Coordinates of C-alpha atoms in Angstrom, one line a residue:
X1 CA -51.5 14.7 -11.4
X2 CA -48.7 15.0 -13.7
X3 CA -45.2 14.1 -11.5
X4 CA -42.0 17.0 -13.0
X5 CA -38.6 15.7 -12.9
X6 CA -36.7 16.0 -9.5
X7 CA -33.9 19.8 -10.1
X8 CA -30.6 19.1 -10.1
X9 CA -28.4 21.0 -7.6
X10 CA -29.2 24.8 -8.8
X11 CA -25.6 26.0 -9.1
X12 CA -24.9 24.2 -12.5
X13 CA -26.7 23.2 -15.2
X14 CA -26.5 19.4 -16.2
X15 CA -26.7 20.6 -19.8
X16 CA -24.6 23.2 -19.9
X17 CA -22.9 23.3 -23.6
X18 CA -19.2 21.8 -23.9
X19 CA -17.1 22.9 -26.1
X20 CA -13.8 21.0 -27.7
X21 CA -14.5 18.1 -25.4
X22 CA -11.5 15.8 -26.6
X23 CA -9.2 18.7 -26.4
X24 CA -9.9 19.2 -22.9
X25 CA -10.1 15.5 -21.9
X26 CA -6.4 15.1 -23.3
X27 CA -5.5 18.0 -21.5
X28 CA -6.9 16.7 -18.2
X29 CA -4.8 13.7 -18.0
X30 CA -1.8 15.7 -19.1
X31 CA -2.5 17.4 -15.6
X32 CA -3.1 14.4 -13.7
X33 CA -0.1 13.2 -15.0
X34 CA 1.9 16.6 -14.4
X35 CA 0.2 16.8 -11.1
X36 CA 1.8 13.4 -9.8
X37 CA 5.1 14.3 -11.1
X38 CA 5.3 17.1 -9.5
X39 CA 3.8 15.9 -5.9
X40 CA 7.0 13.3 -6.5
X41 CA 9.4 16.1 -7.6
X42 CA 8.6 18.5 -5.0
X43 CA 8.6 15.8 -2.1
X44 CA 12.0 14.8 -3.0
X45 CA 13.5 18.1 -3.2
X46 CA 12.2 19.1 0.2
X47 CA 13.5 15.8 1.2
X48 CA 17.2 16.2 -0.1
X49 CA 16.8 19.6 2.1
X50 CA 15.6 18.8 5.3
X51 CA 15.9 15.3 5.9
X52 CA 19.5 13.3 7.9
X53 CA 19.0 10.2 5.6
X54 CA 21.6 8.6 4.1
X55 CA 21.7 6.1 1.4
X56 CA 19.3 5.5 -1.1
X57 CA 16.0 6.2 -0.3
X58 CA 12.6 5.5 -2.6
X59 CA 9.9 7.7 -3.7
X60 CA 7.6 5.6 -1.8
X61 CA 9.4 5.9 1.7
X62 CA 10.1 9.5 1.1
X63 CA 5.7 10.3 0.6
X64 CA 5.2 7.5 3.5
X65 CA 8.0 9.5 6.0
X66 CA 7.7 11.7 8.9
X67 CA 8.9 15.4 7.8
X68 CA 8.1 18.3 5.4
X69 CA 8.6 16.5 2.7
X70 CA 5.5 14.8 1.6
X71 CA 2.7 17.4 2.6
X72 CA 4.7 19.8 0.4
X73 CA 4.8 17.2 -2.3
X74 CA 0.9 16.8 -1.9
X75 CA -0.1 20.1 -1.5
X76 CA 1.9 20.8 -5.0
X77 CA 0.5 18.4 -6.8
X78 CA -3.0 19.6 -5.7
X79 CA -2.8 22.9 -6.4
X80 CA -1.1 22.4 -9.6
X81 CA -4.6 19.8 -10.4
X82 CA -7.2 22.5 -9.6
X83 CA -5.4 25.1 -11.4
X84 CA -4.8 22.9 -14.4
X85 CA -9.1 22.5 -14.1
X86 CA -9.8 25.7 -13.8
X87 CA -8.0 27.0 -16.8
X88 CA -8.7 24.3 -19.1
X89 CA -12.5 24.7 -18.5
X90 CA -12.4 28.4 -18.7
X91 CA -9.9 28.8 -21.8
X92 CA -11.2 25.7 -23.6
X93 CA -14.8 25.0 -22.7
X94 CA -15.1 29.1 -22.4
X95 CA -17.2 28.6 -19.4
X96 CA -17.6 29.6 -16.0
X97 CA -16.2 26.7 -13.9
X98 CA -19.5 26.1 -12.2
X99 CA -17.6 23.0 -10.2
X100 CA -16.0 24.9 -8.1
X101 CA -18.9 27.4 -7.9
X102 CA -19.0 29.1 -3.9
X103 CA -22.6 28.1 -3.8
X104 CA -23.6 25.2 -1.6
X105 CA -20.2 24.3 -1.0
X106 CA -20.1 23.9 2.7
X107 CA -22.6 22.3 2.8
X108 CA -21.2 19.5 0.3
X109 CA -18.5 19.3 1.6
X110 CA -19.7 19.0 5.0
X111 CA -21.7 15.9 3.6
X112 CA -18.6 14.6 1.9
X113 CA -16.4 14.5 5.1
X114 CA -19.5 12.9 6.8
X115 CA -19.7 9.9 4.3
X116 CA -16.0 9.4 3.9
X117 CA -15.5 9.4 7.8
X118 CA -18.9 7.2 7.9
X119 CA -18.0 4.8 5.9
X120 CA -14.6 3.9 7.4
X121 CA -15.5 4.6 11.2
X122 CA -19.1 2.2 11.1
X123 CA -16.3 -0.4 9.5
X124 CA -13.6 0.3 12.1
X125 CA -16.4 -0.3 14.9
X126 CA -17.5 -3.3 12.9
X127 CA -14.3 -4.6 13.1
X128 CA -13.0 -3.7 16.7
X129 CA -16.6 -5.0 18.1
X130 CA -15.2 -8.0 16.7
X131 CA -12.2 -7.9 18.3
X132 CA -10.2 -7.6 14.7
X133 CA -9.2 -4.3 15.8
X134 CA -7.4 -3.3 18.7
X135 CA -5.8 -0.1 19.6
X136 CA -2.4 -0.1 20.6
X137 CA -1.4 3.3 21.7
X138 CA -2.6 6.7 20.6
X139 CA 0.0 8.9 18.5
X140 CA 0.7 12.6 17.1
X141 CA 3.6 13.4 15.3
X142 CA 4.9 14.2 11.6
X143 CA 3.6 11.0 10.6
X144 CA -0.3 11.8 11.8
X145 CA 0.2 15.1 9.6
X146 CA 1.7 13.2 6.3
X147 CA -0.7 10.3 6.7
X148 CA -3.4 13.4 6.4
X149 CA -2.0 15.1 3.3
X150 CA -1.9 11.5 1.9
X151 CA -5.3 11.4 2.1
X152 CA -5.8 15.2 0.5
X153 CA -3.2 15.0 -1.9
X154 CA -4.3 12.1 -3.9
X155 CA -7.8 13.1 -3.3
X156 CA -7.5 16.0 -4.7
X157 CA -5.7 15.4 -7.7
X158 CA -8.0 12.2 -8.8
X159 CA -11.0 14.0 -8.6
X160 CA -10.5 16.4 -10.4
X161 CA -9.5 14.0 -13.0
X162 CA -11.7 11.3 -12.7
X163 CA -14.8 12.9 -12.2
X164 CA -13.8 16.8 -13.5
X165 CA -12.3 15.5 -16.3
X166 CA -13.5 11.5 -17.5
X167 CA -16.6 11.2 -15.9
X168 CA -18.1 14.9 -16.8
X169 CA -16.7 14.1 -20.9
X170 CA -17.9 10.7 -20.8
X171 CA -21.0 11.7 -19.7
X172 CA -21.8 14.3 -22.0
X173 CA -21.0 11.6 -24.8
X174 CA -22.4 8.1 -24.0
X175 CA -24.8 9.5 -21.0
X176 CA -24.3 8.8 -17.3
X177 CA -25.0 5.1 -17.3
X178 CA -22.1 4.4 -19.6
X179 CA -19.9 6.8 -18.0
X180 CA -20.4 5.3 -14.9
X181 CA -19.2 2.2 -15.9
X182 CA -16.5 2.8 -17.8
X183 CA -15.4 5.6 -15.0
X184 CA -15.8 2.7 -12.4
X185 CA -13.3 0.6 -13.9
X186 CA -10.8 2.9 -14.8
X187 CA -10.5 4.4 -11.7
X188 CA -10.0 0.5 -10.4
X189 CA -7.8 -0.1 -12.8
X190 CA -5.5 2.8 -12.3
X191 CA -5.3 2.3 -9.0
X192 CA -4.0 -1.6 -9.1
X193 CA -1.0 -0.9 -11.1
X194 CA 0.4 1.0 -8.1
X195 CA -0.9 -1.5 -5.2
X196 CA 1.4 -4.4 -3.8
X197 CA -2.0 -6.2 -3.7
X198 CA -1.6 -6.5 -7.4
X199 CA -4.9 -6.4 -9.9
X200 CA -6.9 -7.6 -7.2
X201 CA -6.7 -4.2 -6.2
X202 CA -9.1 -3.1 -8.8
X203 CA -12.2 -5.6 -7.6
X204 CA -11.5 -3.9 -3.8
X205 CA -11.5 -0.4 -5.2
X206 CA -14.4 -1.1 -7.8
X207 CA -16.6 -2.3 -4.8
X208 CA -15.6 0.0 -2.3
X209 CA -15.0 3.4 -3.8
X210 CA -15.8 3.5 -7.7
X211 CA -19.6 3.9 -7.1
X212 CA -19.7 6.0 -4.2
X213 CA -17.1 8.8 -5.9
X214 CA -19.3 8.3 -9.3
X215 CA -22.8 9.1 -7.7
X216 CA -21.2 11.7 -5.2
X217 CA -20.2 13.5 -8.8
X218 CA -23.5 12.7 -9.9
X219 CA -25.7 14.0 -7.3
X220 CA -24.0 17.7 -7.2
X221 CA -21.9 17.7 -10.8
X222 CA -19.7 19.6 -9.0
X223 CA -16.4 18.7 -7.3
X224 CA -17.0 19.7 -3.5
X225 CA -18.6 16.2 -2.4
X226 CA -16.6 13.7 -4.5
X227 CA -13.2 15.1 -2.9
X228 CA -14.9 15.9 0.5
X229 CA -15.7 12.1 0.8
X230 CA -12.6 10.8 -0.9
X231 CA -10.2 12.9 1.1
X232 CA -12.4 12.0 4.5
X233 CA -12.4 8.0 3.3
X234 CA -8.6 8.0 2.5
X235 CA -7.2 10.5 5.8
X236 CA -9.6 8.6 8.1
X237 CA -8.1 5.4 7.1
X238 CA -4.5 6.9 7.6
X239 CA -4.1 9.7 9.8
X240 CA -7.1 8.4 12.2
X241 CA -7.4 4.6 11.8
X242 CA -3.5 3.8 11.2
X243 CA -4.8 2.0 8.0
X244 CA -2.8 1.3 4.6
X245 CA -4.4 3.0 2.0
X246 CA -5.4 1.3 -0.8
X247 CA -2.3 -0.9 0.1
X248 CA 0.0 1.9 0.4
X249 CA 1.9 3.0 3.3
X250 CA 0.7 6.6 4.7
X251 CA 2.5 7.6 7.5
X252 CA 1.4 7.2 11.1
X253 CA -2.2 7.7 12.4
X254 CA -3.0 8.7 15.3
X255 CA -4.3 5.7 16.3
X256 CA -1.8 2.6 16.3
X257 CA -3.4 -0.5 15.8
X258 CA -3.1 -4.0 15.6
X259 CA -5.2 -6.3 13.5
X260 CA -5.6 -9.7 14.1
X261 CA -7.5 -12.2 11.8
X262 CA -8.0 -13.6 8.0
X263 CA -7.2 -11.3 5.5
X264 CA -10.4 -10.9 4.0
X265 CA -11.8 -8.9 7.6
X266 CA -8.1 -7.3 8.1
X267 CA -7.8 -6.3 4.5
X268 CA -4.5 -7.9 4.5
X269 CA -1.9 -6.0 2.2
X270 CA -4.5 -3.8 0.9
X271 CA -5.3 -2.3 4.0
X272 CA -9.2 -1.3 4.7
X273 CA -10.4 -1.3 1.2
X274 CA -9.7 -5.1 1.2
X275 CA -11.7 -5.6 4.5
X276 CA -15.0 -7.4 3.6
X277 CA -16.7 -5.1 6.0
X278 CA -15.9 -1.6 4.5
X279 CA -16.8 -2.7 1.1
X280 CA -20.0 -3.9 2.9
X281 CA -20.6 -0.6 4.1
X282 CA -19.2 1.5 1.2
X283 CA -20.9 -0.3 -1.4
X284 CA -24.2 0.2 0.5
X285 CA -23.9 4.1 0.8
X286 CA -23.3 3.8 -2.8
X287 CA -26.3 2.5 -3.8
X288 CA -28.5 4.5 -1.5
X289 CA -26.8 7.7 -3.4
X290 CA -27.5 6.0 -6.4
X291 CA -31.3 5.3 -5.6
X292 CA -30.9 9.1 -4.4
X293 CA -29.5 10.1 -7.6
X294 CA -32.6 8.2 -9.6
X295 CA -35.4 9.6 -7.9
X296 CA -33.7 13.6 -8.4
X297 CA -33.5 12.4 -12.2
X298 CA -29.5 12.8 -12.7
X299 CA -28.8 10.0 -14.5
X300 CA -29.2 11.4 -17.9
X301 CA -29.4 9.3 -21.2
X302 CA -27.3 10.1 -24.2
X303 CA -30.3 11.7 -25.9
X304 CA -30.9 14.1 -23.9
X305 CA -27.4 15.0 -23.0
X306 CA -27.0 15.8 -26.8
X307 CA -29.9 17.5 -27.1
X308 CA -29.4 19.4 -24.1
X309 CA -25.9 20.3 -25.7

């Protein structure tokens, strides 16, 4: 019996024809770029408005505060992302924008909060079983509301990039193999120059998130999944947990917690991501998508990406 290749999700088509590909890839990191700025411009403006401080205060401790501030500066930057997306695939690649397609999106993004949450609850238990973790006091306030928004916001805006943007060109170029390594590493990369853990940042982020995001683009080649689980992995870390993210501040969760041990189970500086036992976990869910994403055939090879094209 002859065995047909596993359907992709039947919303898109994996090789749908791009047009001006390097046009729009410069034009997606313009937005990411123009996307942080303005999360950082608008959070400071509401900032100056509403907030008693006095002195001089940091961009950091202004998106880590209680207050208006930071949501509005996240929300901004995300909604200036999407609609820098949206336009650029529908003026430039003169196509529908099948990534944000209605169809089967609850349902992926349903999935997506599942994993993210998943992922850093099974490590939290890991941890507290151990007696690593210990809860202090619960919390709600301002802070539980920016530590959420830190976990949209930058969601949000690096998805759309890294997988809307790099990972969909890339893959249409050098096929899906490639692209998932290069993506991998970039994304690490990016994310270590703005860490106090320094560059060993990238190795926690490559092993923990880089994979999982990759294949969650993969499965769907849409965008409902990969920012479902990336905003559920970064706002359960720090509007439930009380973690650092990525070894950033995020406001206050509303759990408070104290950690107690070596940093390589704590995370250390670099909050959960540095924990041995959430890249433990993570990196596992991201090969079982992966072995998901093999058997439904969506790994695609050069060839036939360019053939498809």
């Amino acid at each position: 019996m002859k065995r047909t290749r596993p359907e992709l999700h039947p919303s898109i088509d994996a090789r749908r024809p791009e047009r001006r590909r390097l046009i729009q890839l410069l034009l997606g990191a313009a937005a990411f770029v123009g996307s942080r700025l303005l999360t950082t411009v608008a959070a400071v403006l509401v900032f100056a408005a509403t907030a008693q401080a006095t002195g001089v205060v940091s961009v950091g401790e202004i998106l880590a505060a209680p207050g208006p501030a930071a949501p509005v500066g996240f929300l901004v930057g995300a909604a200036f992302s999407v609609l820098g997306f949206v336009l650029v695939v529908r003026f430039v690649s003169r196509r529908r924008v099948a990534e944000f397609s209605r169809e089967g999106a609850p349902a992926e993004v349903g999935l997506g909060l599942l994993i993210g949450f998943g992922v850093v609850a099974g490590s939290v238990a890991v941890l507290a079983a151990a007696g690593v973790y210990r809860v202090a006091e619960v919390h709600l306030g301002w802070g539980v509301l920016t530590a959420v928004m830190f976990g949209v916001g930058p969601a949000i805006v690096e998805e759309v990039f890294f997988r809307g943007f790099l990972l969909r060109i890339l893959d249409g170029w050098i096929g899906s193999w490639g692209a998932l390594s290069i993506v991998s590493v970039v994304f690490a990369l990016v994310h270590s120059f703005s860490s106090p853990a320094g560059p060993v940042a990238a190795v926690y982020i490559l092993l923990s998130a880089s994979l999982l995001l990759n294949m969650a683009w993969f499965l769907t080649r849409r965008l409902w999944l990969p920012i479902a689980l990336h905003l559920a992995f970064n706002a359960s870390q720090s509007a439930v947990f009380g973690l650092n993210v990525s070894g950033s501040e995020a406001g206050d969760g509303l759990l408070r917690a104290d950690l107690t041990g070596p940093d390589w189970l704590t995370g250390g500086v670099m909050g959960g991501e540095g924990s041995i036992v959430l890249i433990v976990i993570a990196l596992a869910a991201g090969v079982v998508m992966t072995l998901v994403g093999i058997r439904r055939g969506v790994m695609l090879p050069r060839t036939s990406r360019l053939a498809a094209s």
